[in-house]
Coordinates of C-alpha atoms and ligand atoms in Angstrom, one line a residue:
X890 CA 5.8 3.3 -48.2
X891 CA 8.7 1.5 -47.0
X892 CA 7.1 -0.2 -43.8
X893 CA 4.0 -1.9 -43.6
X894 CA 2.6 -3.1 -40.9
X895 CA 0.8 -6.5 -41.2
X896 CA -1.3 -7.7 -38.3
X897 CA -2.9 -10.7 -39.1
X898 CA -0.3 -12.1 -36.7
X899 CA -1.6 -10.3 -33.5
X900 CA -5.0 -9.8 -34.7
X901 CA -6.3 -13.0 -32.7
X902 CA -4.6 -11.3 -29.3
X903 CA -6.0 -7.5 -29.7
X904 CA -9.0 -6.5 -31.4
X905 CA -8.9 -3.9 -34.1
X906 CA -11.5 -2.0 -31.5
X907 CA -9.0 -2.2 -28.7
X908 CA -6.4 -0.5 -31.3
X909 CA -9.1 2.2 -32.6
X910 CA -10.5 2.9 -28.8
X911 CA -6.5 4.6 -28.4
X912 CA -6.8 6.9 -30.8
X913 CA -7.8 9.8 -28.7
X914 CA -4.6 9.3 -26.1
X915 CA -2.4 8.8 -29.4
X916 CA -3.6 12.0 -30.8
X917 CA -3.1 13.6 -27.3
X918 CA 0.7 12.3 -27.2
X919 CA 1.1 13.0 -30.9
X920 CA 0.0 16.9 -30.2
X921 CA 2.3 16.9 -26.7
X922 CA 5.2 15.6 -29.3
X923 CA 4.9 17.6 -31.9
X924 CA 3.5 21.2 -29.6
X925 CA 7.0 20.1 -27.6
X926 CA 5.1 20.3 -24.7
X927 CA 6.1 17.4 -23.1
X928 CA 8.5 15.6 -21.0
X929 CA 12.1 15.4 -22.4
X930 CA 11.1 18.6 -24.9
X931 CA 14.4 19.8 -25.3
X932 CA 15.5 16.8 -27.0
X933 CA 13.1 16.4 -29.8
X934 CA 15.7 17.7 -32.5
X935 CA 15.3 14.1 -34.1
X936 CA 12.3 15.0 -35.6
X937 CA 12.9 17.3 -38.0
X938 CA 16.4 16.2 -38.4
X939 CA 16.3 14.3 -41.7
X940 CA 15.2 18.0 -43.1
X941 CA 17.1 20.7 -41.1
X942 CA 20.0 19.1 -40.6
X943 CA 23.2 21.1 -40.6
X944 CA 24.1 21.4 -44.5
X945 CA 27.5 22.4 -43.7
X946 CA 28.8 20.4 -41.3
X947 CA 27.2 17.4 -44.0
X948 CA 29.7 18.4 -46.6
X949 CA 32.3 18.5 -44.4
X950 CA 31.4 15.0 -43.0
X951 CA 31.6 13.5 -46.5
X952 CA 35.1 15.5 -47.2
X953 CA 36.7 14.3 -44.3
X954 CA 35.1 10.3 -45.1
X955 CA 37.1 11.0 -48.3
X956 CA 40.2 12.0 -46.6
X957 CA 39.9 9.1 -43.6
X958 CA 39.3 6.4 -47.1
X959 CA 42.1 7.9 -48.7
X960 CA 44.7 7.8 -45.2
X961 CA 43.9 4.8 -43.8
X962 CA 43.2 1.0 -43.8
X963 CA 41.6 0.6 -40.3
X964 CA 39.4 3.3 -38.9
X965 CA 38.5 3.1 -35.3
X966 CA 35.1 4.3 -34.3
X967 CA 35.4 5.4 -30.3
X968 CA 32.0 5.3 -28.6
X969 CA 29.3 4.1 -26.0
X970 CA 25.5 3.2 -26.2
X971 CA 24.4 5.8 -28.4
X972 CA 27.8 6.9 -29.6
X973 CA 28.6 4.0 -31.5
X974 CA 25.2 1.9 -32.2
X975 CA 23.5 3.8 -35.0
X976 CA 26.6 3.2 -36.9
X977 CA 27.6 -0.4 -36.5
X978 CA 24.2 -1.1 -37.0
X979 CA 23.7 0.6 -40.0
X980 CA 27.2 -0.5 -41.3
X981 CA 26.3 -4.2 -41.0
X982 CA 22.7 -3.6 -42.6
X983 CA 23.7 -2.3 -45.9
X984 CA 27.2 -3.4 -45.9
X985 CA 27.4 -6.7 -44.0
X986 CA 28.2 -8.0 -40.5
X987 CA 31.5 -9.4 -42.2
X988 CA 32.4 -5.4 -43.8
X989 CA 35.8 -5.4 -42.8
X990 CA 36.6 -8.7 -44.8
X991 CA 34.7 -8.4 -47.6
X992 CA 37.1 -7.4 -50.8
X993 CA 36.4 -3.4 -50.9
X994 CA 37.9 0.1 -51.2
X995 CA 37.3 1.7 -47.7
X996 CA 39.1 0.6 -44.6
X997 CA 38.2 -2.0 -42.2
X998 CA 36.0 -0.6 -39.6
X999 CA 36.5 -1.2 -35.6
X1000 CA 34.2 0.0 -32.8
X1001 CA 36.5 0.9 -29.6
X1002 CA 35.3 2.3 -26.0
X1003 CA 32.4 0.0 -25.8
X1004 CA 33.8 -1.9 -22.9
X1005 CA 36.3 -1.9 -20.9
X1006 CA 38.1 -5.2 -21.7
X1007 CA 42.2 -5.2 -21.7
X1008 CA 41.9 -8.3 -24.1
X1009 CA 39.8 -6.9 -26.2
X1010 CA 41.7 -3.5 -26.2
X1011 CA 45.0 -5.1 -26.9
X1012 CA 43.3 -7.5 -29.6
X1013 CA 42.4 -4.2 -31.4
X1014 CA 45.7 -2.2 -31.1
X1015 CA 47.8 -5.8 -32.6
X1016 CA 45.2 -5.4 -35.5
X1017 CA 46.2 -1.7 -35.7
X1018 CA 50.5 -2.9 -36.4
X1019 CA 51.9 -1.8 -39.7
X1020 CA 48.9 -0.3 -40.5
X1021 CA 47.7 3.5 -41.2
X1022 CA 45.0 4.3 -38.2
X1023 CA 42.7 6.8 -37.9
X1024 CA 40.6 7.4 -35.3
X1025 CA 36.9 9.1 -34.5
X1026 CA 36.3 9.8 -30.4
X1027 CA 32.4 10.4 -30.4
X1028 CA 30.9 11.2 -26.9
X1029 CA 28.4 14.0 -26.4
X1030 CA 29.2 14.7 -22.6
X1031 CA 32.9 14.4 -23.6
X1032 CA 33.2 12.4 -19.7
X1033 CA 32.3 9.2 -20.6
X1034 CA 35.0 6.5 -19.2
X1035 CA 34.8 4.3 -21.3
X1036 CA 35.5 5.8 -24.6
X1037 CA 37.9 8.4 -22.9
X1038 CA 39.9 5.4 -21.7
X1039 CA 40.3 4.3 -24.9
X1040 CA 40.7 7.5 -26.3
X1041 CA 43.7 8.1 -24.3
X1042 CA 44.9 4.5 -25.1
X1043 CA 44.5 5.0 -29.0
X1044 CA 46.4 8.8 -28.9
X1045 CA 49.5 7.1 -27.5
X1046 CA 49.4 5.0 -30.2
X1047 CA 48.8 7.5 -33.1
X1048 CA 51.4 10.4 -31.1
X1049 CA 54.0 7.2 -31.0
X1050 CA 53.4 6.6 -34.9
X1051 CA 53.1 9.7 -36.5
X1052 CA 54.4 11.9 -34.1
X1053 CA 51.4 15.1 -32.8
X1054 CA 51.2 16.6 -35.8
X1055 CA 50.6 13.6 -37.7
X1056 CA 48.4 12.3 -35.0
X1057 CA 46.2 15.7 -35.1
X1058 CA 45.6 14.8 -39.2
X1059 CA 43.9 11.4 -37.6
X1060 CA 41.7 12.0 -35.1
X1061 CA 38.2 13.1 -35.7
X1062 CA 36.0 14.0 -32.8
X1063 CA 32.3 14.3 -32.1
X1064 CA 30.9 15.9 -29.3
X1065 CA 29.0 19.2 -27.6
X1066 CA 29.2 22.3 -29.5
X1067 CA 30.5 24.3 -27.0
X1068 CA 30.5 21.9 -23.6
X1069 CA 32.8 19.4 -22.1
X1070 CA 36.3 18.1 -21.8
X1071 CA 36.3 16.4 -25.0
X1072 CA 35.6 19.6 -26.7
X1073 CA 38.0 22.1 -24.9
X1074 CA 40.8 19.1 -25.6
X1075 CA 39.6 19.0 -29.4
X1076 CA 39.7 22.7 -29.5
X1077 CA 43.3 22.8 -27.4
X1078 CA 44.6 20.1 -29.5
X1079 CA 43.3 21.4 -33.2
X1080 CA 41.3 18.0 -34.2
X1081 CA 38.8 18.6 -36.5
X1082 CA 35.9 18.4 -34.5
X1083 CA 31.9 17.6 -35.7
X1084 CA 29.0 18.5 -33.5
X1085 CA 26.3 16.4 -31.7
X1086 CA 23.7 19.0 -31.5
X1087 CA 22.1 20.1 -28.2
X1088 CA 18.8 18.4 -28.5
X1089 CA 19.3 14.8 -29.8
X1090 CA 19.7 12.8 -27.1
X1091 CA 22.3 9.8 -27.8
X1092 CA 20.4 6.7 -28.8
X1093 CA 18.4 9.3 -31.0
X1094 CA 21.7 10.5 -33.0
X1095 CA 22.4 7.9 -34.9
X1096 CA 21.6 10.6 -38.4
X1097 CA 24.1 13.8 -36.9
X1098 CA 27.7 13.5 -37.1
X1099 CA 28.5 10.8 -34.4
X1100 CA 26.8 8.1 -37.1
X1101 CA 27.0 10.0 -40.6
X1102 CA 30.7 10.1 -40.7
X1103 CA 31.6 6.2 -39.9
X1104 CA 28.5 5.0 -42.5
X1105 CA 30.4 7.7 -45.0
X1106 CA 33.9 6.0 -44.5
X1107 CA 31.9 2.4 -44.8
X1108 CA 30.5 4.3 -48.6
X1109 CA 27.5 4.0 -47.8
X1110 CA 25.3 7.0 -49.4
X1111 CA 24.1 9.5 -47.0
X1112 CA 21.9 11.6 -49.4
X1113 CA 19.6 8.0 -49.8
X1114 CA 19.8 7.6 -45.6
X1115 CA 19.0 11.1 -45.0
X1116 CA 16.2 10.9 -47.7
X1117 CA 14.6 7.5 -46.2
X1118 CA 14.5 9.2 -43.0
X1119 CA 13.2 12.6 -44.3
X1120 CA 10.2 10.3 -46.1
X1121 CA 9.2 8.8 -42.3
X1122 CA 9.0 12.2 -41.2
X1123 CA 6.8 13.3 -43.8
X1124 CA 4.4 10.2 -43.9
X1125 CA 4.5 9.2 -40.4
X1126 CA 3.2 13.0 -39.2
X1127 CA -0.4 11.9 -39.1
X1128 CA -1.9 10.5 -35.9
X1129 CA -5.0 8.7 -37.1
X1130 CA -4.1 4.9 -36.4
X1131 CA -5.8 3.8 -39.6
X1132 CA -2.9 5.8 -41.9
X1133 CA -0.1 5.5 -39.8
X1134 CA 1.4 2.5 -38.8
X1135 CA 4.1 3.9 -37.0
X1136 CA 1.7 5.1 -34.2
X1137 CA -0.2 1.7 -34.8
X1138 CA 3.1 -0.2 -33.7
X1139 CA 3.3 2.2 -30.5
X1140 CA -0.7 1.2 -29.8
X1141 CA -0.5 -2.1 -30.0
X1142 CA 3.1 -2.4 -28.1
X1143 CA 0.8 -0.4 -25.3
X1144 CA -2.0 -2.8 -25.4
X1145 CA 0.2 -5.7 -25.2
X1146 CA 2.2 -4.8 -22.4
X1147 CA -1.1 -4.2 -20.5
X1148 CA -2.5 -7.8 -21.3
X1149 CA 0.5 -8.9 -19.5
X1150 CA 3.2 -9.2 -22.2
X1151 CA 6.2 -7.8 -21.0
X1152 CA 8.9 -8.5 -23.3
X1153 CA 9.4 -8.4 -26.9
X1154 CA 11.8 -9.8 -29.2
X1155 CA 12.8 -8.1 -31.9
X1156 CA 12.7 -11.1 -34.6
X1157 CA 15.2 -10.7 -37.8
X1158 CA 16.0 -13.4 -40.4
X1159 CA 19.3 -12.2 -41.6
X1160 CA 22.4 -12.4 -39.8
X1161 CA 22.9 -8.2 -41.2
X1162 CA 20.2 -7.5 -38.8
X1163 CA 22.1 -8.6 -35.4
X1164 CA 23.6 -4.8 -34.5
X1165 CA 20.3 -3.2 -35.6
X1166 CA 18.5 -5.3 -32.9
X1167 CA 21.2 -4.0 -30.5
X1168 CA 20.7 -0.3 -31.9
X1169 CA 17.0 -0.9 -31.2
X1170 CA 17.5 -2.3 -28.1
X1171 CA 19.3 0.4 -26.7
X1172 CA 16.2 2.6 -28.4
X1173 CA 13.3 1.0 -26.3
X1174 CA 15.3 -0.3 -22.8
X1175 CA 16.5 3.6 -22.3
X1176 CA 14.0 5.0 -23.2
X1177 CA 10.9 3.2 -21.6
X1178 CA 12.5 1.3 -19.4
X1179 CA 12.2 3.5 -16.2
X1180 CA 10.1 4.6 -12.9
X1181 CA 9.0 0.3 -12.8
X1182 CA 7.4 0.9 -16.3
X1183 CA 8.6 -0.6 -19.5
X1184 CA 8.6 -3.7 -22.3
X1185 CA 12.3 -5.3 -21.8
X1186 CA 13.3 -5.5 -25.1
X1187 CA 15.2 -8.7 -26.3
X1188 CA 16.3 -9.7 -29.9
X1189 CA 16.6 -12.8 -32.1
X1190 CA 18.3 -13.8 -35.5
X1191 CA 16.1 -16.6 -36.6
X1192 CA 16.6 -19.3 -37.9
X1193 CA 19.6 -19.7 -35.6
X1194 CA 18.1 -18.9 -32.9
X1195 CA 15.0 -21.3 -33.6
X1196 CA 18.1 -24.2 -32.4
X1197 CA 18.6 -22.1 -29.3
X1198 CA 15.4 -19.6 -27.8
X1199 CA 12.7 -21.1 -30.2
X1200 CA 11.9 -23.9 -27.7
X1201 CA 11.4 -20.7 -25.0
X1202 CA 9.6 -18.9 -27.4
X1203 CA 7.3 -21.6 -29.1
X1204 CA 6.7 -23.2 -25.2
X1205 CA 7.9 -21.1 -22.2
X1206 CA 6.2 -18.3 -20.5
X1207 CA 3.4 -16.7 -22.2
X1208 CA 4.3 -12.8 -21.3
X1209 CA 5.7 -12.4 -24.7
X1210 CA 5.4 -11.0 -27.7
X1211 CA 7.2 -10.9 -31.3
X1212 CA 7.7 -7.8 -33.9
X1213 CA 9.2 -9.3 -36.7
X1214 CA 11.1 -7.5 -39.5
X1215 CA 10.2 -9.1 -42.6
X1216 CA 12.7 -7.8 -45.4
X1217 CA 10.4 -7.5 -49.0
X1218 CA 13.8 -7.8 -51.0
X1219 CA 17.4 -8.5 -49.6
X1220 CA 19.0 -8.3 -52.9
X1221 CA 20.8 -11.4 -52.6
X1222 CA 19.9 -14.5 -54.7
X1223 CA 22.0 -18.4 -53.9
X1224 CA 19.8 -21.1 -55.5
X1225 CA 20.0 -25.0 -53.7
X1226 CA 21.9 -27.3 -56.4
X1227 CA 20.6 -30.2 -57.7
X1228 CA 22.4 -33.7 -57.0
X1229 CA 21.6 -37.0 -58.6
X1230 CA 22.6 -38.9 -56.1
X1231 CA 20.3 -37.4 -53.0
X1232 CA 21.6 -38.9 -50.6
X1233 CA 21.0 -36.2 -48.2
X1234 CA 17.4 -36.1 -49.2
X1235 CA 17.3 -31.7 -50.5
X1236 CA 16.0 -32.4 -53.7
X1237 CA 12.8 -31.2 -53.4
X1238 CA 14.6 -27.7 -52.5
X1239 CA 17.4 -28.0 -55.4
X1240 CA 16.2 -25.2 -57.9
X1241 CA 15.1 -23.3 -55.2
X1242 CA 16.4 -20.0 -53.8
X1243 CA 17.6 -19.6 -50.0
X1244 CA 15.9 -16.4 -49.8
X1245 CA 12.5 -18.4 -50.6
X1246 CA 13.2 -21.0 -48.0
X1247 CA 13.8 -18.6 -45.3
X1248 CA 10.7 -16.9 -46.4
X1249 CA 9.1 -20.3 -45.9
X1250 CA 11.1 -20.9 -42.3
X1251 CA 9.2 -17.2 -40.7
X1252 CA 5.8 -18.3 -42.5
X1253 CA 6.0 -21.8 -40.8
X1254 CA 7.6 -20.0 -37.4
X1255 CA 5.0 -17.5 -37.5
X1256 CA 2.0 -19.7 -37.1
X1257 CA 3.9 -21.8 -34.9
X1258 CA 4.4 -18.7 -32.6
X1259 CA 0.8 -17.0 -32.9
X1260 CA -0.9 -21.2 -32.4
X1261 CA 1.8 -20.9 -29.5
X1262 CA 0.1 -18.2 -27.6
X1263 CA 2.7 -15.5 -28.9
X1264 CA 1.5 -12.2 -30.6
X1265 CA 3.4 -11.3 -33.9
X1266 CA 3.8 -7.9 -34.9
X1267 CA 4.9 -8.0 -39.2
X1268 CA 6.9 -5.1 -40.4
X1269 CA 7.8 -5.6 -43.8
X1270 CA 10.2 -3.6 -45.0
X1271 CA 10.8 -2.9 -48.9
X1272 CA 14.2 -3.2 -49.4
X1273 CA 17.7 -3.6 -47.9
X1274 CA 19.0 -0.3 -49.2
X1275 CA 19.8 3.0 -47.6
X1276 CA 16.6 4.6 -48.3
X1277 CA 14.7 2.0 -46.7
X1278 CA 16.7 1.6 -43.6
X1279 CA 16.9 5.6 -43.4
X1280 CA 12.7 5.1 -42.7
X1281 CA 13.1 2.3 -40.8
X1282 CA 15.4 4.5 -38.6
X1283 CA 12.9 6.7 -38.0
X1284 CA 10.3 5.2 -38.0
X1285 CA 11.5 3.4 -34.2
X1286 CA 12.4 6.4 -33.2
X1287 CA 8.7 7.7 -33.5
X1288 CA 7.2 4.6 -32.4
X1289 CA 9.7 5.5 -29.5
X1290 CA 8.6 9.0 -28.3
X1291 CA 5.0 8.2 -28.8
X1292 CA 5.1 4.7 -26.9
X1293 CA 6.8 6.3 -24.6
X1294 CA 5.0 9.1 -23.8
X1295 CA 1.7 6.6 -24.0
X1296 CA 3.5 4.5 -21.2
X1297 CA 3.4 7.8 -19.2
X1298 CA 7.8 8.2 -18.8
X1299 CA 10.5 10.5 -19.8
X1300 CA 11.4 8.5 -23.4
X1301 CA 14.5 11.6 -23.6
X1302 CA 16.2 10.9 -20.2
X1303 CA 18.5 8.4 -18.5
X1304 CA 18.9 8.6 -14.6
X1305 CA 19.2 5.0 -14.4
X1306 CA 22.1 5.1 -16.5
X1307 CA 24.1 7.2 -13.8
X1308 CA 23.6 4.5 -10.7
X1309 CA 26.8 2.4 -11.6
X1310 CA 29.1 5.0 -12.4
X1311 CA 28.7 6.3 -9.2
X1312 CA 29.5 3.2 -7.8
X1313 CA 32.7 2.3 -10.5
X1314 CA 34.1 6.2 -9.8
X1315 CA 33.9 5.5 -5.6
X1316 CA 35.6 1.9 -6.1
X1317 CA 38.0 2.9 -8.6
X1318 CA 38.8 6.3 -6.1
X1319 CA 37.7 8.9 -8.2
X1320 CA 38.2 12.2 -6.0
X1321 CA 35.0 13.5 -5.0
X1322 CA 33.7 10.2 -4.3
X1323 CA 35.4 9.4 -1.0
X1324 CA 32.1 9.3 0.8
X1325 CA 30.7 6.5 -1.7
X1326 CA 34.0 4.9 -1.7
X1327 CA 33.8 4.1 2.2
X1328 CA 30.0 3.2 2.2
X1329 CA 31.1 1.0 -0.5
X1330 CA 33.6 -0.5 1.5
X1331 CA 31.9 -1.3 4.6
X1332 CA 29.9 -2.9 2.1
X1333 CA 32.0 -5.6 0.7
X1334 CA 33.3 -6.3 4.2
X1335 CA 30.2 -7.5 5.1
Ligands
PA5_1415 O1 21.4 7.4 -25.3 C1 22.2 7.9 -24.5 O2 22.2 9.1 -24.2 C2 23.4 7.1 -24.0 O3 23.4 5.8 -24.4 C3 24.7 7.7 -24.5 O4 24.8 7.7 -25.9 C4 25.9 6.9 -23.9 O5 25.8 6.8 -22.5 C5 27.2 7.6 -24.3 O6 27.2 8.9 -23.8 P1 28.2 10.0 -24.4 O7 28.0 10.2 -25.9 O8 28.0 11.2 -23.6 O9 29.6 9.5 -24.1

């Protein structure tokens, strides 16, 4: 098993009763998931992902990580929300949050079309000089403004340096099958295209193409991701609470936001955990967080964070709770020295390893936090290695769909999503918003 749930740490805020008296609606949303009968059921393809996924288009994925490896030194990933997340997040796990300047044999990695910042923009295309560029556009609508801005912005670049046919060797896009203006241009233009399939939703794709083929540039093993994944599906399939921990972690979530605790913070204690807590983020705010229902979902590295939130945390106001990823083995190893002179007092950690004292800082913060008035959810997690994070993957994404569906909303759809655009498109005089554009208007003269 490569996540346990421990819950001695919430135990004194929700009685194992409370948890067991769920079991009936769980098995009710469990059956609705799995029967496809409800809400958002034409995007469930997640589910049996890790298993049916397109065997073809997998090969392919690795072959052209091999080519992009072999034809470039910086590889720019082109995506929003969904369309970028799942990768960086699962790059800086396993690899590190400081990938593109550790010593290695793949290129640097950059994540464009996430915002809209000129600085930022023309920060990325100076680290892109005298260097070979290739580029992935991943957008499953293919309309996205963002990442079609810098799509448009990053083309120049490549037509400018390698002229269009060396451009069309470098650009590698993701989108619809068959829909959108992404695809008709891939199509029109000859890029080799990969497909985000019809029913996984975009903070659900993170295993199709739009993340598989950045994690395969970064060397990171897909067969061990997909198989970590593929183990969540098969042992989180039951729905009695006492086996699955999965649906545990949606009960409890449930039952905590109903004794008033509307926000949790998703607690890591290594810095490679930052851009999983935004991946995860981006999980629970979209997909709960709808008709004035949902946990807002917040994240924390500690111990950093202990020097800036953990006096808000520890003290502030008590509609809070904590779900705490507690990594079993890291891998890593950096004992304290020893010095004679002690000035500074450490001795009594010289000898010992950093990973132990950070195990000693969540102990210590953990029964701070619970004798603090703030449930702690535990999720240990084996390893820091593809398998593992392939379940971990997965297993959020089940906790997800059933917490969603426990919350009674849509966890598939988005509307909210659409209310800015609207409101960008009229201001920035988008035709077919001139209506908007005018209410607008007469808005900010006011
Ligand atoms: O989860 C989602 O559906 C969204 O976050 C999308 O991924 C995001 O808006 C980007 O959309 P697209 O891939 O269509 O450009």
């Amino acid at each position: 098993m490569s996540i346990r749930l421990i819950e001695n740490y919430v135990a004194p805020f929700v009685r194992e009763a409370e948890v067991l008296q769920m079991q009936p609606t769980v098995t009710a949303v469990h059956d609705m998931l799995h029967a496809k009968t409800g809400p958002g059921k034409d995007f469930l393809g997640w589910i049996d992902l890790p298993r049916d996924y397109d065997k073809e288009e997998f090969v392919r994925i690795k072959a052209a990580a091999e080519r992009i490896k072999k034809s470039c030194d910086v590889f720019i990933v082109i995506g929003i929300g969904g369309s970028y997340l799942g990768a960086r997040a699962v790059v800086e796990f396993l690899k590190s949050p400081l990938y593109n300047n550790l010593k290695k044999d793949t290129p640097d990695i950059y994540f464009s079309g996430c915002n809209i910042s000129a600085s930022n923009m023309q920060e990325l295309l100076s680290i892109c000089e005298g260097r070979d560029v290739c580029i992935n556009v991943i957008s499953k609508s293919g309309t996205t403004t963002e990442p079609a801005v810098a799509f448009r912005i990053f083309r120049e670049m490549l037509e400018k340096k390698y002229g269009a046919e060396g451009a069309r060797e470098r650009i590698f896009v993701t989108t619809d099958r068959a829909r959108g203006t992404l695809k008709s241009f891939a199509d029109q233009a000859g890029f080799e295209t990969f497909v985000v399939p019809d029913d996984v939703g975009g903070r659900f794709s993170v295993l199709t193409a739009v993340g598989l083929l950045p994690i395969a540039v970064s060397g990171i093993d897909l067969d061990e991701l997909m198989g970590g994944a593929d183990a969540a599906r098969v042992a989180l399939a039951d729905p009695d609470l006492t086996k699955n921990d999965c649906y545990k972690y949606a009960a409890l979530r449930n039952i905590l936001l109903r004794k008033g605790k509307t926000t949790e913070i998703l607690v890591g204690y290594e810095p490679f955990m930052q851009m999983f807590s935004e991946w995860w983020k981006q999980l629970y705010g979209e997909s709960e967080g709808k008709d004035g229902k949902g946990i807002f979902p917040a994240s924390v590295i500690f111990s950093t964070d202990l020097h800036s939130l953990g006096q808000y945390v520890q003290d502030g106001m008590r509609n809070l709770f904590e779900t705490v990823i507690s990594i079993k083995d890291t891998g890593a190893s950096q004992p304290v020295p020893f010095d004679p002179a002690n000035i500074d007092g450490l001795n009594f950690l010289a000898g010992k390893d950093l990973t132990y004292v950070n195990g000693m800082a969540m102990q210590g913060t953990l029964f701070a936090h619970v004798d603090g008035g703030v449930p702690n959810i535990v999720l240990e997690l084996g390893s820091r290695t593809a398998h593992a994070l392939g379940y971990m993957i997965y297993f959020f994404e089940k906790a997800c769909a059933i917490s969603g569906y426990l919350l009674g909303v849509n966890p598939f759809d988005q509307p909210g999503v659409e209310a800015y655009k609207k409101n960008m498109f009229a201001l920035l005089g988008k035709p077919g918003y001139e209506t908007e554009k005018a209410a607008l208007e007469a808005r900010l003269a006011e």
